[in-house]
GROMACS .gro file of C-alpha atoms in nm:
model
  216
    1UNK     CA    1  -0.878  -1.165   0.825
    2UNK     CA    2  -1.093  -1.208   1.138
    3UNK     CA    3  -1.418  -1.287   0.925
    4UNK     CA    4  -1.224  -1.538   0.719
    5UNK     CA    5  -1.094  -1.705   1.036
    6UNK     CA    6  -1.440  -1.738   1.176
    7UNK     CA    7  -1.562  -1.912   0.861
    8UNK     CA    8  -1.264  -2.151   0.836
    9UNK     CA    9  -1.218  -2.478   1.020
   10UNK     CA   10  -0.975  -2.310   1.248
   11UNK     CA   11  -1.248  -2.096   1.384
   12UNK     CA   12  -1.424  -2.398   1.516
   13UNK     CA   13  -1.144  -2.508   1.744
   14UNK     CA   14  -1.170  -2.409   2.119
   15UNK     CA   15  -0.876  -2.188   2.223
   16UNK     CA   16  -0.803  -2.434   2.494
   17UNK     CA   17  -0.759  -2.696   2.237
   18UNK     CA   18  -0.577  -2.497   1.980
   19UNK     CA   19  -0.203  -2.605   1.918
   20UNK     CA   20   0.081  -2.544   1.695
   21UNK     CA   21  -0.012  -2.834   1.471
   22UNK     CA   22  -0.345  -2.666   1.390
   23UNK     CA   23  -0.171  -2.345   1.302
   24UNK     CA   24   0.095  -2.509   1.086
   25UNK     CA   25  -0.185  -2.669   0.891
   26UNK     CA   26  -0.358  -2.341   0.855
   27UNK     CA   27  -0.015  -2.179   0.742
   28UNK     CA   28   0.032  -2.427   0.473
   29UNK     CA   29  -0.321  -2.397   0.341
   30UNK     CA   30  -0.291  -2.018   0.335
   31UNK     CA   31   0.040  -2.043   0.138
   32UNK     CA   32  -0.140  -2.224  -0.134
   33UNK     CA   33  -0.375  -1.927  -0.174
   34UNK     CA   34  -0.159  -1.603  -0.095
   35UNK     CA   35   0.200  -1.512  -0.067
   36UNK     CA   36   0.426  -1.520   0.238
   37UNK     CA   37   0.355  -1.161   0.342
   38UNK     CA   38  -0.013  -1.216   0.360
   39UNK     CA   39   0.016  -1.541   0.548
   40UNK     CA   40   0.244  -1.384   0.796
   41UNK     CA   41   0.011  -1.108   0.866
   42UNK     CA   42  -0.264  -1.372   0.944
   43UNK     CA   43  -0.029  -1.564   1.193
   44UNK     CA   44   0.075  -1.234   1.344
   45UNK     CA   45  -0.285  -1.148   1.408
   46UNK     CA   46  -0.364  -1.482   1.551
   47UNK     CA   47  -0.052  -1.474   1.792
   48UNK     CA   48  -0.156  -1.124   1.900
   49UNK     CA   49  -0.522  -1.234   1.972
   50UNK     CA   50  -0.387  -1.527   2.187
   51UNK     CA   51  -0.162  -1.301   2.384
   52UNK     CA   52  -0.452  -1.067   2.468
   53UNK     CA   53  -0.664  -1.356   2.565
   54UNK     CA   54  -0.395  -1.471   2.795
   55UNK     CA   55  -0.290  -1.134   2.942
   56UNK     CA   56  -0.627  -0.952   2.958
   57UNK     CA   57  -0.915  -1.196   2.909
   58UNK     CA   58  -0.836  -1.452   3.176
   59UNK     CA   59  -0.757  -1.745   2.950
   60UNK     CA   60  -0.519  -1.971   3.135
   61UNK     CA   61  -0.315  -2.125   2.872
   62UNK     CA   62   0.032  -2.321   2.906
   63UNK     CA   63   0.172  -2.106   2.630
   64UNK     CA   64   0.103  -1.932   2.298
   65UNK     CA   65   0.097  -2.198   2.024
   66UNK     CA   66   0.171  -1.938   1.761
   67UNK     CA   67   0.479  -1.796   1.941
   68UNK     CA   68   0.738  -2.045   1.801
   69UNK     CA   69   0.567  -2.136   1.491
   70UNK     CA   70   0.792  -2.132   1.168
   71UNK     CA   71   0.708  -1.826   0.955
   72UNK     CA   72   0.738  -1.864   0.571
   73UNK     CA   73   1.032  -1.657   0.455
   74UNK     CA   74   0.939  -1.299   0.337
   75UNK     CA   75   1.027  -1.245  -0.041
   76UNK     CA   76   1.294  -0.992  -0.112
   77UNK     CA   77   1.158  -0.637  -0.163
   78UNK     CA   78   1.116  -0.513  -0.520
   79UNK     CA   79   1.374  -0.249  -0.626
   80UNK     CA   80   1.233  -0.176  -0.967
   81UNK     CA   81   1.277   0.175  -1.064
   82UNK     CA   82   1.209   0.376  -1.377
   83UNK     CA   83   1.521   0.353  -1.605
   84UNK     CA   84   1.646   0.541  -1.898
   85UNK     CA   85   1.357   0.720  -2.094
   86UNK     CA   86   1.102   0.507  -1.914
   87UNK     CA   87   0.949   0.804  -1.726
   88UNK     CA   88   0.909   1.009  -2.046
   89UNK     CA   89   0.750   0.716  -2.229
   90UNK     CA   90   0.523   0.653  -1.933
   91UNK     CA   91   0.409   1.016  -1.921
   92UNK     CA   92   0.333   1.022  -2.298
   93UNK     CA   93   0.139   0.692  -2.264
   94UNK     CA   94  -0.065   0.827  -1.959
   95UNK     CA   95  -0.151   1.136  -2.154
   96UNK     CA   96  -0.279   0.916  -2.425
   97UNK     CA   97  -0.526   0.735  -2.173
   98UNK     CA   98  -0.899   0.797  -2.214
   99UNK     CA   99  -0.897   0.872  -1.837
  100UNK     CA  100  -0.776   1.222  -1.780
  101UNK     CA  101  -0.682   1.148  -1.413
  102UNK     CA  102  -0.423   0.888  -1.491
  103UNK     CA  103  -0.134   1.114  -1.547
  104UNK     CA  104  -0.210   1.325  -1.240
  105UNK     CA  105  -0.230   1.015  -1.048
  106UNK     CA  106   0.112   0.885  -1.162
  107UNK     CA  107   0.272   1.221  -1.111
  108UNK     CA  108   0.134   1.255  -0.755
  109UNK     CA  109   0.279   0.919  -0.671
  110UNK     CA  110   0.624   0.994  -0.818
  111UNK     CA  111   0.645   1.338  -0.656
  112UNK     CA  112   0.503   1.265  -0.312
  113UNK     CA  113   0.558   0.895  -0.249
  114UNK     CA  114   0.194   0.875  -0.138
  115UNK     CA  115   0.032   0.526  -0.156
  116UNK     CA  116  -0.245   0.482  -0.431
  117UNK     CA  117  -0.516   0.473  -0.184
  118UNK     CA  118  -0.398   0.780  -0.019
  119UNK     CA  119  -0.408   0.977  -0.355
  120UNK     CA  120  -0.742   0.839  -0.446
  121UNK     CA  121  -0.897   0.932  -0.113
  122UNK     CA  122  -0.756   1.293  -0.091
  123UNK     CA  123  -1.026   1.549  -0.057
  124UNK     CA  124  -0.994   1.918  -0.170
  125UNK     CA  125  -1.040   2.039   0.176
  126UNK     CA  126  -0.714   1.853   0.272
  127UNK     CA  127  -0.502   2.041   0.013
  128UNK     CA  128  -0.318   2.340   0.118
  129UNK     CA  129  -0.180   2.482  -0.205
  130UNK     CA  130  -0.080   2.814  -0.055
  131UNK     CA  131   0.140   2.619   0.187
  132UNK     CA  132   0.241   2.352  -0.055
  133UNK     CA  133   0.120   2.046   0.137
  134UNK     CA  134  -0.169   1.807   0.170
  135UNK     CA  135  -0.302   1.657   0.488
  136UNK     CA  136  -0.375   1.294   0.520
  137UNK     CA  137  -0.624   1.247   0.804
  138UNK     CA  138  -0.592   0.867   0.806
  139UNK     CA  139  -0.312   0.661   0.662
  140UNK     CA  140  -0.249   0.289   0.632
  141UNK     CA  141  -0.060   0.303   0.971
  142UNK     CA  142  -0.359   0.465   1.144
  143UNK     CA  143  -0.188   0.803   1.182
  144UNK     CA  144  -0.244   1.128   1.009
  145UNK     CA  145   0.055   1.310   0.841
  146UNK     CA  146   0.127   1.605   0.615
  147UNK     CA  147   0.287   1.560   0.276
  148UNK     CA  148   0.491   1.836   0.118
  149UNK     CA  149   0.409   1.914  -0.244
  150UNK     CA  150   0.691   1.964  -0.503
  151UNK     CA  151   0.620   2.236  -0.762
  152UNK     CA  152   0.522   1.984  -1.019
  153UNK     CA  153   0.284   1.793  -0.777
  154UNK     CA  154   0.129   2.130  -0.691
  155UNK     CA  155   0.091   2.242  -1.061
  156UNK     CA  156  -0.081   1.901  -1.134
  157UNK     CA  157  -0.338   1.952  -0.871
  158UNK     CA  158  -0.404   2.311  -0.975
  159UNK     CA  159  -0.463   2.190  -1.337
  160UNK     CA  160  -0.730   1.923  -1.224
  161UNK     CA  161  -1.093   2.012  -1.278
  162UNK     CA  162  -1.306   2.050  -0.963
  163UNK     CA  163  -1.492   1.728  -0.882
  164UNK     CA  164  -1.847   1.765  -0.737
  165UNK     CA  165  -1.760   1.469  -0.499
  166UNK     CA  166  -1.483   1.681  -0.336
  167UNK     CA  167  -1.237   1.420  -0.421
  168UNK     CA  168  -0.932   1.538  -0.585
  169UNK     CA  169  -0.875   1.254  -0.821
  170UNK     CA  170  -1.234   1.092  -0.856
  171UNK     CA  171  -1.140   0.746  -0.989
  172UNK     CA  172  -1.280   0.421  -0.851
  173UNK     CA  173  -1.035   0.223  -0.640
  174UNK     CA  174  -1.042  -0.059  -0.875
  175UNK     CA  175  -0.981   0.143  -1.199
  176UNK     CA  176  -0.607   0.232  -1.183
  177UNK     CA  177  -0.505  -0.131  -1.214
  178UNK     CA  178  -0.649  -0.158  -1.563
  179UNK     CA  179  -0.542   0.197  -1.659
  180UNK     CA  180  -0.193   0.134  -1.541
  181UNK     CA  181  -0.143  -0.196  -1.722
  182UNK     CA  182  -0.271  -0.039  -2.045
  183UNK     CA  183  -0.041   0.262  -2.008
  184UNK     CA  184   0.263   0.053  -1.938
  185UNK     CA  185   0.196  -0.179  -2.244
  186UNK     CA  186   0.164   0.120  -2.468
  187UNK     CA  187   0.487   0.256  -2.345
  188UNK     CA  188   0.648  -0.089  -2.372
  189UNK     CA  189   0.759  -0.082  -2.020
  190UNK     CA  190   0.783  -0.435  -1.869
  191UNK     CA  191   0.768  -0.566  -1.507
  192UNK     CA  192   0.670  -0.241  -1.340
  193UNK     CA  193   0.388  -0.203  -1.093
  194UNK     CA  194   0.217   0.116  -0.979
  195UNK     CA  195   0.347   0.046  -0.624
  196UNK     CA  196   0.705   0.061  -0.764
  197UNK     CA  197   0.643   0.430  -0.797
  198UNK     CA  198   0.648   0.461  -0.422
  199UNK     CA  199   0.995   0.314  -0.424
  200UNK     CA  200   1.107   0.549  -0.708
  201UNK     CA  201   0.967   0.842  -0.509
  202UNK     CA  202   1.129   0.752  -0.181
  203UNK     CA  203   1.468   0.689  -0.353
  204UNK     CA  204   1.457   1.026  -0.511
  205UNK     CA  205   1.382   1.183  -0.172
  206UNK     CA  206   1.660   1.018  -0.012
  207UNK     CA  207   1.911   1.125  -0.291
  208UNK     CA  208   1.786   1.479  -0.245
  209UNK     CA  209   1.822   1.475   0.127
  210UNK     CA  210   2.187   1.335   0.099
  211UNK     CA  211   2.269   1.600  -0.159
  212UNK     CA  212   2.138   1.889   0.071
  213UNK     CA  213   2.342   1.738   0.372
  214UNK     CA  214   2.658   1.705   0.165
  215UNK     CA  215   2.632   2.078   0.053
  216UNK     CA  216   2.540   2.204   0.399
   0.00000   0.00000   0.00000
């Protein structure tokens, strides 16, 4: 984001001259390229940088021009889940993939609620099969966390061949998109994204927790 801002026309405006009109123009241009969420992240970063400049770097500004800027409305969150026999069809299709790591990738996503990047970056030294968890030293939020493994997730990891690279699922970051699209087409499953599996997983975990609490 910072590199893009430096190359844009906005990066050529002195901070002392920056006003809400400039930022509104930048917002509208970004919305022609990306969605509301990405645009809002840019605006939040800009606003944060201006606050730091004012509070810590000695910039004497009359106010933060990004503070009251109208933000584009966030789209409604997706609630797509696997329905009916879709999970069974999906697994059969993943097994038919030419890439033997696709099904383990999908299983792990459903069973652990891990993000795709977290699954793909997991190394063997972070896997504690004897204690049924994996350790993520760095997550999207910048923190580390331990993720419990269900029996199926553990079984899936145990069945994988060991990679020389030390990565549990040695698949390039860009590969899953094509593999996923082909698998869902073979399974005749429409309008589902790999990220929807995270929602599927968290919903299942919530249901399990509620069931345990009800039985306690």
